[in-house]
Every structure is written in structure tokens, then in C-alpha cells.
Short mmCIF file of C-alpha atoms and ligand atoms in Angstrom, two decimals:
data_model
loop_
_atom_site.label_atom_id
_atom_site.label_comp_id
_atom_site.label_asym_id
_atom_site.label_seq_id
_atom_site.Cartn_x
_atom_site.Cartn_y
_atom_site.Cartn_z
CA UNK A 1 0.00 0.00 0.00
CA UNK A 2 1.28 3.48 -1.33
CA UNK A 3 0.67 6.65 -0.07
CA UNK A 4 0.02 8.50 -3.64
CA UNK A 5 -0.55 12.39 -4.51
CA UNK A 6 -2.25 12.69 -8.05
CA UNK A 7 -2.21 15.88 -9.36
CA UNK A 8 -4.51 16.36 -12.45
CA UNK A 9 -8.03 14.06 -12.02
CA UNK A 10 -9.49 15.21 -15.71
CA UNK A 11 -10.48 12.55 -18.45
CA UNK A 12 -7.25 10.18 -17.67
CA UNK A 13 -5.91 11.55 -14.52
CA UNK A 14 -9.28 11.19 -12.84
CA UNK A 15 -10.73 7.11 -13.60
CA UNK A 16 -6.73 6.61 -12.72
CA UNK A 17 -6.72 7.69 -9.41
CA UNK A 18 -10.12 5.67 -8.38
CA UNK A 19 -8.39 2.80 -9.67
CA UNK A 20 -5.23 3.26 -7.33
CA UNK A 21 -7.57 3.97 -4.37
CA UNK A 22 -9.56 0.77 -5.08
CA UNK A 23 -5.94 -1.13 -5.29
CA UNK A 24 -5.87 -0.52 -2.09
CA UNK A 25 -3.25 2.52 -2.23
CA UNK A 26 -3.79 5.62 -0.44
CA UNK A 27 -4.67 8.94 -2.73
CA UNK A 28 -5.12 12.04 -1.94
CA UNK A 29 -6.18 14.02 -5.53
CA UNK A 30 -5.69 17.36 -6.48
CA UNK A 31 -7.20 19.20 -9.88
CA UNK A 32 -6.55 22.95 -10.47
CA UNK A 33 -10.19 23.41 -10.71
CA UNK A 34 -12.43 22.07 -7.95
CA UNK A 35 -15.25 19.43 -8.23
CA UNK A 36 -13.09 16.53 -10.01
CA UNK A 37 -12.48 14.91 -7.44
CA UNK A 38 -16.08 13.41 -6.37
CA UNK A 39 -15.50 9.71 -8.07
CA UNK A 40 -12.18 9.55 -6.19
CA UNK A 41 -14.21 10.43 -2.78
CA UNK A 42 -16.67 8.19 -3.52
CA UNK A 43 -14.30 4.95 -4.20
CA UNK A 44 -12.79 6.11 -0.10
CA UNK A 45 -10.04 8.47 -1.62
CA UNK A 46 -9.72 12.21 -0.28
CA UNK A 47 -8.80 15.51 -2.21
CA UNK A 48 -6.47 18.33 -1.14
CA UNK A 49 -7.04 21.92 -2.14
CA UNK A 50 -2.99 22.85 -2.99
CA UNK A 51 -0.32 21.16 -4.34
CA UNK A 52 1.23 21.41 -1.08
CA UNK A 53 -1.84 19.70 0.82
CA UNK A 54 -1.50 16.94 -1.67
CA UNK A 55 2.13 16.38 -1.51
CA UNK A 56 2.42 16.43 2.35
CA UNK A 57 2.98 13.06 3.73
CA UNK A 58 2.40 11.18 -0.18
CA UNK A 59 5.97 8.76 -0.95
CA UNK A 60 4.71 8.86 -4.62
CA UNK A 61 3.63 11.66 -7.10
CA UNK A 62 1.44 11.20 -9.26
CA UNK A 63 1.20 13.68 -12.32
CA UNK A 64 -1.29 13.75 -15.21
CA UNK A 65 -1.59 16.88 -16.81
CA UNK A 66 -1.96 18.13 -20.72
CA UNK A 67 1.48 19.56 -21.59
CA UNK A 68 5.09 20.64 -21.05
CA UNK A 69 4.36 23.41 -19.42
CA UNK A 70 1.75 22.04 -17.27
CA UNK A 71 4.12 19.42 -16.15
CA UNK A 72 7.03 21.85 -14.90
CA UNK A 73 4.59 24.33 -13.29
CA UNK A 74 3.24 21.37 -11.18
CA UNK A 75 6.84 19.92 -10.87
CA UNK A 76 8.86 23.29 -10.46
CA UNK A 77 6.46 25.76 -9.62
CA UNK A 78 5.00 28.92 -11.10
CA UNK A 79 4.47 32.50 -9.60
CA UNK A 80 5.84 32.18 -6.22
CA UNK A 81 3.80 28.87 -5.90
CA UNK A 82 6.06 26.07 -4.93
CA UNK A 83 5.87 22.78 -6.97
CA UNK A 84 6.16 19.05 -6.37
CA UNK A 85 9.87 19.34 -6.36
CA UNK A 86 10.54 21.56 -3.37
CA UNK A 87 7.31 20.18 -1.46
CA UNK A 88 7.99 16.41 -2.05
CA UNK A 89 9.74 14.35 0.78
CA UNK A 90 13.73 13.58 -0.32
CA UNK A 91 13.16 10.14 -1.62
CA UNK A 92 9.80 10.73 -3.21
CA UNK A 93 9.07 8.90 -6.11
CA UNK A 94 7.20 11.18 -8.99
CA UNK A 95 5.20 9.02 -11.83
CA UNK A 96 4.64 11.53 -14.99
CA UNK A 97 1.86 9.67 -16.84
CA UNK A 98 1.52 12.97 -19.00
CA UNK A 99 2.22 13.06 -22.75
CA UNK A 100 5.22 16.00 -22.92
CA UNK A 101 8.54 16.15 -24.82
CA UNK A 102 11.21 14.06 -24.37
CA UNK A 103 14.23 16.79 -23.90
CA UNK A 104 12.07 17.95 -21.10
CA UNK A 105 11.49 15.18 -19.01
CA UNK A 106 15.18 14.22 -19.09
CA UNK A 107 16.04 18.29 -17.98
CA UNK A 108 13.23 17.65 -15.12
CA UNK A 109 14.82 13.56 -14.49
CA UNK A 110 18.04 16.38 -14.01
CA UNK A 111 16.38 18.52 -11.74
CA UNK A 112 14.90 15.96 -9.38
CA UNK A 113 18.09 13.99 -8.72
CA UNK A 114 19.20 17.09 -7.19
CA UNK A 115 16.91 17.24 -4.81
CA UNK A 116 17.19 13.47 -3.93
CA UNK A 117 14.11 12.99 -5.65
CA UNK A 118 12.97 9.97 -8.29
CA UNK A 119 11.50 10.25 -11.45
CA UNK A 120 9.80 8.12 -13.73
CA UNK A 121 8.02 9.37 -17.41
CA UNK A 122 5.29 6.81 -17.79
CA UNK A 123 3.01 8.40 -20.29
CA UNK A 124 0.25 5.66 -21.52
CA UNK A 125 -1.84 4.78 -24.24
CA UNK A 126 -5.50 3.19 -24.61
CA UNK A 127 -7.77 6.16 -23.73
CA UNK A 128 -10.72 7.00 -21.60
CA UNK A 129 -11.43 3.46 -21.97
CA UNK A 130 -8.33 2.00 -20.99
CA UNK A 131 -7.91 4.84 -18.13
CA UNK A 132 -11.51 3.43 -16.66
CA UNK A 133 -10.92 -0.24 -16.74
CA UNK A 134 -7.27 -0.02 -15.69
CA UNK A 135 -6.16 -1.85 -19.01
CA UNK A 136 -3.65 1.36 -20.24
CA UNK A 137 -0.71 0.67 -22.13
CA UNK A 138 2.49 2.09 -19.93
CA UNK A 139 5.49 2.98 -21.62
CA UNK A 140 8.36 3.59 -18.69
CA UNK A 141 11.60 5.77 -19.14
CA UNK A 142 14.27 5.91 -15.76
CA UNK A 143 16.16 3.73 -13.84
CA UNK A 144 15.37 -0.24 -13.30
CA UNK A 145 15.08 -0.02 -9.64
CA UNK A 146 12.44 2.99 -9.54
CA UNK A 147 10.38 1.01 -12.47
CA UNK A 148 10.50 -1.83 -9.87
CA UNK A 149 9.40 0.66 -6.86
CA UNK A 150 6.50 1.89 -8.94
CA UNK A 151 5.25 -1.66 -10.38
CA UNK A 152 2.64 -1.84 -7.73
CA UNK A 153 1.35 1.73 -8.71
CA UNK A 154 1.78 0.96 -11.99
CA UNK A 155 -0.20 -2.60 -12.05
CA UNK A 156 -3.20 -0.76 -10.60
CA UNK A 157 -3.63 1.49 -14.00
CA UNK A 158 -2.30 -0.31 -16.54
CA UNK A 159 -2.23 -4.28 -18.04
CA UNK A 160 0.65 -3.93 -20.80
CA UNK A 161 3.89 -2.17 -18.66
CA UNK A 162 7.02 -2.11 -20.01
CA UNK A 163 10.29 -0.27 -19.19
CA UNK A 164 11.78 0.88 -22.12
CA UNK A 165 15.01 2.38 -21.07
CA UNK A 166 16.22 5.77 -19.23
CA UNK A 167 14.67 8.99 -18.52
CA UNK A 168 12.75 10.06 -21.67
CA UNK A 169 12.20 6.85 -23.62
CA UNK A 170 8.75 6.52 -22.40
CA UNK A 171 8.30 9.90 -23.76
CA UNK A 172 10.14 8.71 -27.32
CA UNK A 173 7.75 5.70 -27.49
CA UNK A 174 5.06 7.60 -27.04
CA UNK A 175 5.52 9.76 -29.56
CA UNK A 176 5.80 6.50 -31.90
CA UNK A 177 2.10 5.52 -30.75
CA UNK A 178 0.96 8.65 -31.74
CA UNK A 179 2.12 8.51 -35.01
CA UNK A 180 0.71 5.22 -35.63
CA UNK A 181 -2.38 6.00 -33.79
CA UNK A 182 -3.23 9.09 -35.77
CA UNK A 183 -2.07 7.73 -38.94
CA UNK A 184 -4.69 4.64 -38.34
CA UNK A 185 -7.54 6.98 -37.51
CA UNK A 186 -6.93 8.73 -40.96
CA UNK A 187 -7.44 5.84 -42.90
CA UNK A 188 -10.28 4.31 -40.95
CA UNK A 189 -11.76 8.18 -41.68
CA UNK A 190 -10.93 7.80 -45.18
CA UNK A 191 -11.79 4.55 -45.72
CA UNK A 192 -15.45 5.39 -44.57
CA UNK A 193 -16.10 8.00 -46.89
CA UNK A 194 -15.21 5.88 -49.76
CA UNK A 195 -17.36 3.61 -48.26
CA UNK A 196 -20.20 5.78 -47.98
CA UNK A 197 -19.63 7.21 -51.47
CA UNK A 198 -20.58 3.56 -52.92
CA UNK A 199 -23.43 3.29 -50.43
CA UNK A 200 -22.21 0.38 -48.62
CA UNK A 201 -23.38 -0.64 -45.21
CA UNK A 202 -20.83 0.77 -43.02
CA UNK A 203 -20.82 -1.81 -40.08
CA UNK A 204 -20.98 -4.92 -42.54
CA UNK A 205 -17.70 -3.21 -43.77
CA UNK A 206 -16.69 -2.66 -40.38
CA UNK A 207 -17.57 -6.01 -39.47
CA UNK A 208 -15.65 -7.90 -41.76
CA UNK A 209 -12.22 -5.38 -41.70
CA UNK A 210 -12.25 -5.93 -38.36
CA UNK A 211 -11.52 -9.39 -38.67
CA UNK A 212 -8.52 -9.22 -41.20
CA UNK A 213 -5.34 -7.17 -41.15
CA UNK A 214 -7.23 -4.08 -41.07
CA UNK A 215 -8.63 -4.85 -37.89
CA UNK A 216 -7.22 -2.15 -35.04
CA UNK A 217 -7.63 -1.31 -31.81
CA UNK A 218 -8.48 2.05 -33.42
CA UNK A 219 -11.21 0.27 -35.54
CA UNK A 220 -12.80 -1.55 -32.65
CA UNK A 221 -12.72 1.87 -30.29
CA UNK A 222 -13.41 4.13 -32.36
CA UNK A 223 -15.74 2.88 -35.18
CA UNK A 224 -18.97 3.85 -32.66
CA UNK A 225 -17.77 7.74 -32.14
CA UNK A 226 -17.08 7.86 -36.43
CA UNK A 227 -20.41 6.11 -37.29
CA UNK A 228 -22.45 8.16 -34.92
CA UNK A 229 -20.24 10.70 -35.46
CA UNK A 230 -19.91 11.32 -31.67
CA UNK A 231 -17.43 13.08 -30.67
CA UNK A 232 -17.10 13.50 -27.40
CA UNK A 233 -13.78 13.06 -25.97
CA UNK A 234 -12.21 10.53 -25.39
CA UNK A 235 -8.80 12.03 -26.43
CA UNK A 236 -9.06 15.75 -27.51
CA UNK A 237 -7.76 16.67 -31.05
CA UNK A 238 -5.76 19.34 -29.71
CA UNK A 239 -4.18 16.94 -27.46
CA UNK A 240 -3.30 14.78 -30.21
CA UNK A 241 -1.93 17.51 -32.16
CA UNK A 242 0.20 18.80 -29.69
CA UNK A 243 1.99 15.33 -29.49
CA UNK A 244 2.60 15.47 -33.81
CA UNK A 245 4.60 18.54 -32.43
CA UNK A 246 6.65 16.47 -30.36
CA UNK A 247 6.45 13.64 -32.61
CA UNK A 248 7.71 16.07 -35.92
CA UNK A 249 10.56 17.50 -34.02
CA UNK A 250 11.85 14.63 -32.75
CA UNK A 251 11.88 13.13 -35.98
CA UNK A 252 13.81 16.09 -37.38
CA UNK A 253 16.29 16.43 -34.24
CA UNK A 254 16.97 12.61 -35.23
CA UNK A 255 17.28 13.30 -38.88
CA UNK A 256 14.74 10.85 -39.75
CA UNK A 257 11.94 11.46 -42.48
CA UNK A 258 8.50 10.89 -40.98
CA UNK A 259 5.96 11.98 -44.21
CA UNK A 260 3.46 10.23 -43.38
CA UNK A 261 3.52 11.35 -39.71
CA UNK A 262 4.12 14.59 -40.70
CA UNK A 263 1.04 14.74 -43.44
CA UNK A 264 -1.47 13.62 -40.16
CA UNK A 265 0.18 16.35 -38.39
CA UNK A 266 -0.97 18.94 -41.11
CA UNK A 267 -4.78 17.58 -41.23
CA UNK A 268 -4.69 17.39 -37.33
CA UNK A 269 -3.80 21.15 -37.69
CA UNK A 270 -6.37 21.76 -40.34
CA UNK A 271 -9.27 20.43 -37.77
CA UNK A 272 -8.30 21.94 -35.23
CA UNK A 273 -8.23 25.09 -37.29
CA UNK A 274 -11.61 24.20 -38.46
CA UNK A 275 -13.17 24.23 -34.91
CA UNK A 276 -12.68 20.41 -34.36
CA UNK A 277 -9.71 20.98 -31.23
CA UNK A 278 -11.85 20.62 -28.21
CA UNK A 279 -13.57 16.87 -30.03
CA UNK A 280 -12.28 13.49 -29.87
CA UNK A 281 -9.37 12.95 -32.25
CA UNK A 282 -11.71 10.54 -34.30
CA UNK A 283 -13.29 13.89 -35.80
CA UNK A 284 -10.54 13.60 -38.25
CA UNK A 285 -13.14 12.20 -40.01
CA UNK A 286 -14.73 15.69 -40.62
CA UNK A 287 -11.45 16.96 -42.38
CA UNK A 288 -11.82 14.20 -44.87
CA UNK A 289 -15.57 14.99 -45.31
CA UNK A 290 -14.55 18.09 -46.13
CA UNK A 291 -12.11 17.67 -48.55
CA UNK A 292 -14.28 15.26 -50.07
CA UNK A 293 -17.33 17.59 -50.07
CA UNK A 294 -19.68 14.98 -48.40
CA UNK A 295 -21.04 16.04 -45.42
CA UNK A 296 -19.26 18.96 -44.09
CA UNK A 297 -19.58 19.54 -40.49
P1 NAP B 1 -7.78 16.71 -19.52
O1 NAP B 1 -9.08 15.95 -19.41
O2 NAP B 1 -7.77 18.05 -20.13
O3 NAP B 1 -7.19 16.79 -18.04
C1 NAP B 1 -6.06 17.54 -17.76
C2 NAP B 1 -6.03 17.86 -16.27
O4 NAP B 1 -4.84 18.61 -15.99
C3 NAP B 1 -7.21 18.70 -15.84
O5 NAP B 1 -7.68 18.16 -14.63
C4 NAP B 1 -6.60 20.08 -15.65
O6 NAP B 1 -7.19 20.84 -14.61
C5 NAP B 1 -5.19 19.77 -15.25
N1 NAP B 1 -4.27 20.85 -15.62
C6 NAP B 1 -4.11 21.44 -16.83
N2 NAP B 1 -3.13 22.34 -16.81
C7 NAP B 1 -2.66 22.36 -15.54
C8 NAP B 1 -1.66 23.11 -14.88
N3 NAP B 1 -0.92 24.00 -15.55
N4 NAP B 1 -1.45 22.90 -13.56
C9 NAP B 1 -2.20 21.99 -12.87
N5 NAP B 1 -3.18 21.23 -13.46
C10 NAP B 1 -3.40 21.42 -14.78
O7 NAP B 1 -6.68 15.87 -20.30
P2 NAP B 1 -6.50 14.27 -20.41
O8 NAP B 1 -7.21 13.80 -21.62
O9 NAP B 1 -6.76 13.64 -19.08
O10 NAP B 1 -4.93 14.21 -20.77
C11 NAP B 1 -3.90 14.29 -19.78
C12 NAP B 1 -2.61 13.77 -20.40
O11 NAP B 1 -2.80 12.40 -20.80
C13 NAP B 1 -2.15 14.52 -21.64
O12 NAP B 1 -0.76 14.64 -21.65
C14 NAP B 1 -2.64 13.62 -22.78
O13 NAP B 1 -1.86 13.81 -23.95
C15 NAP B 1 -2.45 12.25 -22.17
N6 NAP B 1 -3.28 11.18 -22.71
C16 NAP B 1 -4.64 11.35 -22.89
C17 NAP B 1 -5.40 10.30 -23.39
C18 NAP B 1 -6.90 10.42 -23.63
O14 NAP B 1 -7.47 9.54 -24.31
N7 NAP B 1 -7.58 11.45 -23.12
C19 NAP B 1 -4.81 9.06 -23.69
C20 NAP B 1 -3.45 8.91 -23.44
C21 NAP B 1 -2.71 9.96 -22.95
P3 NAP B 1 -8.49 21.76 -14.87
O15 NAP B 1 -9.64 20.87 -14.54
O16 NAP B 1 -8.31 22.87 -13.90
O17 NAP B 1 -8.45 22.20 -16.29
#
């Protein structure tokens, strides 16, 4: 049993927490804005109202918040406010499930050491879905012996958790899911509107791709949100596009040529610039309606 701070109870962050508490851990929660933290409560969790309050007396961090940014105000502070870093117990172990850039979570892996703190980047893939059922995908970066502290934390959110090397690998592999996750959502989208455009049924289709090599976990999750066209997030466009970014320039600091990866990027960019950012990244579909001219949202 853990005691575990989680900072950041939205669409992932907050399903993730209730499943630590039901593990048996701990968890004190803590969201910027208040009133997230009721299904944490309710599973015999509590909530804090600072980042201090949630710190105080927790051996592990828990972080799970949108970007970069968000990640070193919470770590390192903002404003006068002081962050996880200078609250956290020497000997603290922080778990960054967030999606952020790779050069920043080794800088922050930096940062922590000097304050005899541990670090782990542990970003994870599978969705709302996942995040609910505890099934995630966990992609580790840091040292053996924290991945081996944080397995019991770990085991409580996720089914598929691998280390994949040292600070900032999880954040490398991640960026690899993205690419192939966005890159199968455009041709699902595509291949519907072709579909459509020769009337066939689209969940007879459906039914029998999903049973060949064009069968997907993308297929399977996200065929109800692009035949309803429901888009409710889920995982928000803007999100998604914000991890191309990382994706495309980690592909250029490499030297590596990405064009597929970096032609999802652009239509990302074009929904969000069409209004889509704040809807599930399976609204992709719209962008190809439009270009199409069937159905423009
Ligand atoms: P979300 O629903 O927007 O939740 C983000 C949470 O972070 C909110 O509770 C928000 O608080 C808090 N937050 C934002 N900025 C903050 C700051 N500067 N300081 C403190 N708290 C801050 O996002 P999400 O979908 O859970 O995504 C979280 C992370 O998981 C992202 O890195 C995303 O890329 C990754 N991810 C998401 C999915 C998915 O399917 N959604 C799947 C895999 C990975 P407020 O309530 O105050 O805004």
C-alpha cells in the first residue's frame, strides 16, 4: 500500500486515481479546478485543495496533466507557488503519466536527482477506456530499480507495462504511438467516406475489416464515435496535435523522415483550425468529409 498524490483528475488523470484507491493505495487528488475529485471520494479516496496539501505526507507523485508546461509548473512551480519538487519528501518517487517532450522530461529527471528525488516518465496509451478499466498501455523511461518501486502503482492502472530504457524513452515511445495512432484513424476516416460514397453498409464493412489485417484497436474503439459521429472526448484533437509537435521534431532532431507522420500532423492542424480541437481525435473524419465535399460539419 502506497501513499500516492495525483495531481490532475481530468479525463485520464481522474478514472486513474479511483483505480489506485480501489488497489488498495492511499490517494489524496488534487485538480486545479475544484469538483473533479467526487469519483475519487466516492471509491474512499480524499482531495487536497494545494499542491502542497497533496504532496504532504504522499511517498509517490502522481502527475497527469496536458502539456510541457503544465508538467514543470506542477513539478517546479510557477508564480511564487512552490511545486512538487521543493514540497515532495527527499526520496519521493514522482510518476509523470503525461504526454510531454522528451528533452524535457530528461532536464526535469536532471532537476529531481538534485533534490534526492525519483523520477519516472510513464506516459500511456489506450484512452478513456483503458484509463476506466485499468487496461492502459504504460510505456516507462528511468532507472530499473524505480520502475521496480512503482510496479505496484503501476499494475493498478495499466495491463501492458514495459520499461523501455532511461529517462525520456517513455516519452520517445510515445511519440511512436501517436504517429501510428493518428495515422490509423486517418485511414479508418478515409476509408469510410469511400465507403459511404458507394453506399455500402458501413458496419458490414466494419464487421468484416475488423476481422482481417485491417482490424485495429483504433477500428474496434473508435468505429462507434465515427459512425455516430460522436465526438465526445475521449482524447481531444488538440491533445493529439500537440503530441505530432513532439512527434515532428523529434523526428527532425533525429534526422529521420517521418511523411506520413508529418502529413497527419498537417490535417490534425487543419481540424483543429476548423473548430474540431476541443472533439475526440476521431473527428478527423470531418477533415476528410470536407475535402471530399460529403457532409461537411
Ligand atoms: P484533460 O481531461 O484536459 O485533463 C487535464 C487535467 O490537468 C485537468 O484536470 C486540468 O485541470 C489539469 N491541468 C491542466 N493544466 C494544468 C496546470 N498548468 N497545472 C495543474 N493542473 C493542470 O486531459 P487528459 O485527456 O486527461 O490528458 C492528460 C494527459 O494524458 C495529456 O498529456 C494527454 O496527452 C495524455 N493522454 C490522454 C489520453 C486520452 O485519451 N484522453 C490518452 C493517453 C494519454 P483543470 O480541470 O483545472 O483544467
Amino acid at each position: 500500500v502506497a501513499r500516492i498524490a495525483f495531481i490532475g483528475l481530468g479525463i485520464m488523470g481522474g478514472p486513474m486515481a479511483v483505480n489506485l484507491q480501489r488497489a488498495g493505495h492511499e490517494v489524496v487528488g488534487y485538480n486545479r479546478t475544484a469538483g473533479k475529485a467526487d469519483p475519487l471520494i466516492e471509491a474512499g479516496g480524499s482531495e487536497a485543495n494545494s499542491v502542497a496539501a497533496t504532496v504532504a505526507a504522499a511517498e509517490i507523485v502522481a502527475v497527469m496533466v496536458p502539456d510541457t508546461p503544465d508538467v514543470e509548473q506542477v513539478l517546479l512551480g510557477d508564480d511564487g507557488q512552490p511545486g512538487v519538487f521543493e514540497l515532495a519528501e527527499p526520496g519521493s518517487l514522482v510518476i509523470d503519466f503525461s504526454t510531454i517532450r522528451p528533452d524535457a522530461t530528461r532536464r526535469l529527471a536532471k532537476l529531481a536527482a538534485d533534490k534526492n528525488l525519483q523520477i519516472l516518465d510513464a506516459p500511456v496509451s489506450g484512452g478513456q477506456a483503458g484509463a476506466e478499466a485499468g487496461t492502459l498501455s504504460i510505456m516507462v523511461g528511468g532507472s530499473a530499480h524505480d520502475f521496480d518501486r512503482a510496479r505496484p502503482v503501476l499494475q493498478a492502472v495499466g495491463h501492458t507495462i514495459v520499461h523501455v530504457g532511461d529517462h525520456g524513452a517513455g516519452q520517445t515511445v510515445k511519440t511512436a504511438n501517436q504517429l501510428i495512432v493518428a495515422a490509423n484513424i486517418e485511414a479508418l476516416a478515409e476509408a469510410l467516406v469511400l465507403l459511404s460514397a458507394y453506399d455500402i453498409d458501413l458496419d458490414s464493412a466494419l464487421d468484416v475489416l475488423g476481422g482481417g489485417l485491417a482490424g485495429s484497436a483504433v477500428l474496434t474503439q473508435k468505429r462507434g464515435n465515427m459512425l455516430g459521429h460522436d465526438f465526445t472526448p475521449g482524447f481531444r484533437t488538440a491533445l493529439h496535435l500537440k503530441d505530432l509537435g513532439i512527434l515532428t521534431a523529434a523526428a527532425r532532431a533525429a534526422g529521420v523522415a517521418i511523411p506520413v507522420g508529418a502529413l497527419v500532423t498537417e490535417l490534425m492542424s487543419s481540424a483543429k483550425a476548423n473548430g474540431d480541437g476541443a472533439l475526440d481525435h476521431s473527428a478527423l473524419l470531418h477533415g476528410v468529409e470536407r475535402l471530399a465535399g460529403r457532409h461537411p460539419a
